[in-house]
Amino acid sequence: MDLTRFPRVSLARLPSPVEPLPRLTTHLGGPQLYVKRDDLTGLGLGGNKLRKLEFLLGEARLQGADTVLTVGAMQSNHARQTAAACARMGLECELILRRSSHATDSYLNGGNVLLDRLFGARLHVLAANENREAFMESRAEALCAEGRKPYCIPVGGSCGLGNLGYAVCAAEILSQSRELAASFAAVVTATGSGGTQGGLVAGMRLLDGPPVVGIAVEGARAEQEALAAHQAADALRLLGCSDLDTTEDVTVLDEFVGPGYARPTDSMREALALAARLEGLVLDPVYTGKAFAGFIALARSGRYGKPESLLFVHTGGTPGLFGYPESV
């Protein structure tokens, strides 16, 4: 898997470590549990999006961009990491954020939003029914008319180029599994915009790795599986492997979404508490909390024996705790 032909900037502290979860393993009494700490990637309090941004902002720099635009939810981790990366690179950053109708002061001003402003990003806050992508396109046109050079990034940084960051992660996981003598029966991650799971699926397909299970944080299973498969296909196309069909490689579980995106569930609260109290591991209520609930359910399911190992990819999002304190 040769990625040298793609422009790339160094943003993340890689490879992120893989750590055992011994007390949680004992508590659940099932397979051996591990976590890949993509919450420790460094810049701007870390997270999974830095992997994608290394490739996306590499292209932006090659194109001579001076302003980066992207879209997300009000408490978007992707937006926060984009703002931090732009600060590092000396680029202007504009964030088009959609606010929920269930807005609190913490949601509007704390957590990731506080950091967005600290990193110097310009925020455009839209109502829930407004089209973020259309706004971003019109804003980019306005910047062009001013003589600026904008570069637009899709929601979550999820596109073929960005997803290459998680093909890299797949290679890291396989290398680390050999070092740990732990052959992972499955890799589990949160899935929303589909790029993290899609990139992992693409990388594992090329490298003959284990299956990737996505735990949906929004949407229904069929919708999310189609999205992740599309994201995997986009990455494989860039790698010259468009003939590979990953449809059968994509599995998404949607039982942990609950009432909807960023809406709390009992299983999410249990996951946050178990991770924190047994392992000192901090999750967030929107992404990793629900995904870890799915990870725990898989460990409890009896599908995997005690000698087997499962890996959870911690995608970060810790600042979200302070945007949704009432959810914890």
CSV table of N, CA and C in Angstrom, one decimal, residues 25 47 49 111 114 150 168-169 181 280 290 315:
chain,number,residue,atom,x,y,z
A,25,THR,N,-11.5,-6.4,30.9
A,25,THR,CA,-11.6,-7.8,30.5
A,25,THR,C,-12.0,-8.7,31.6
A,47,GLY,N,-7.4,13.2,18.3
A,47,GLY,CA,-8.6,12.6,17.8
A,47,GLY,C,-8.4,12.0,16.4
A,49,LYS,N,-9.6,12.7,13.4
A,49,LYS,CA,-9.7,13.5,12.2
A,49,LYS,C,-8.3,14.0,11.8
A,111,GLY,N,-16.9,23.1,25.6
A,111,GLY,CA,-16.4,21.9,24.8
A,111,GLY,C,-15.6,22.4,23.6
A,114,LEU,N,-15.6,26.2,22.5
A,114,LEU,CA,-14.6,27.0,23.1
A,114,LEU,C,-13.3,26.9,22.5
A,150,PRO,N,-9.9,29.3,-1.3
A,150,PRO,CA,-10.5,28.4,-0.3
A,150,PRO,C,-10.4,27.0,-0.7
A,168,VAL,N,-3.9,3.9,6.6
A,168,VAL,CA,-2.7,3.9,7.4
A,168,VAL,C,-2.9,3.3,8.8
A,169,CYS,N,-4.0,3.7,9.4
A,169,CYS,CA,-4.3,3.2,10.7
A,169,CYS,C,-4.4,1.6,10.7
A,181,ALA,N,1.6,-9.9,20.0
A,181,ALA,CA,1.1,-11.3,19.9
A,181,ALA,C,-0.4,-11.4,20.2
A,280,GLY,N,-9.6,4.1,33.8
A,280,GLY,CA,-9.2,5.5,33.7
A,280,GLY,C,-9.2,6.1,32.3
A,290,LYS,N,-21.2,5.7,22.8
A,290,LYS,CA,-22.1,4.8,22.2
A,290,LYS,C,-21.3,3.6,21.5
A,315,THR,N,-11.6,7.0,19.0
A,315,THR,CA,-11.5,8.1,18.0
A,315,THR,C,-11.4,9.5,18.6
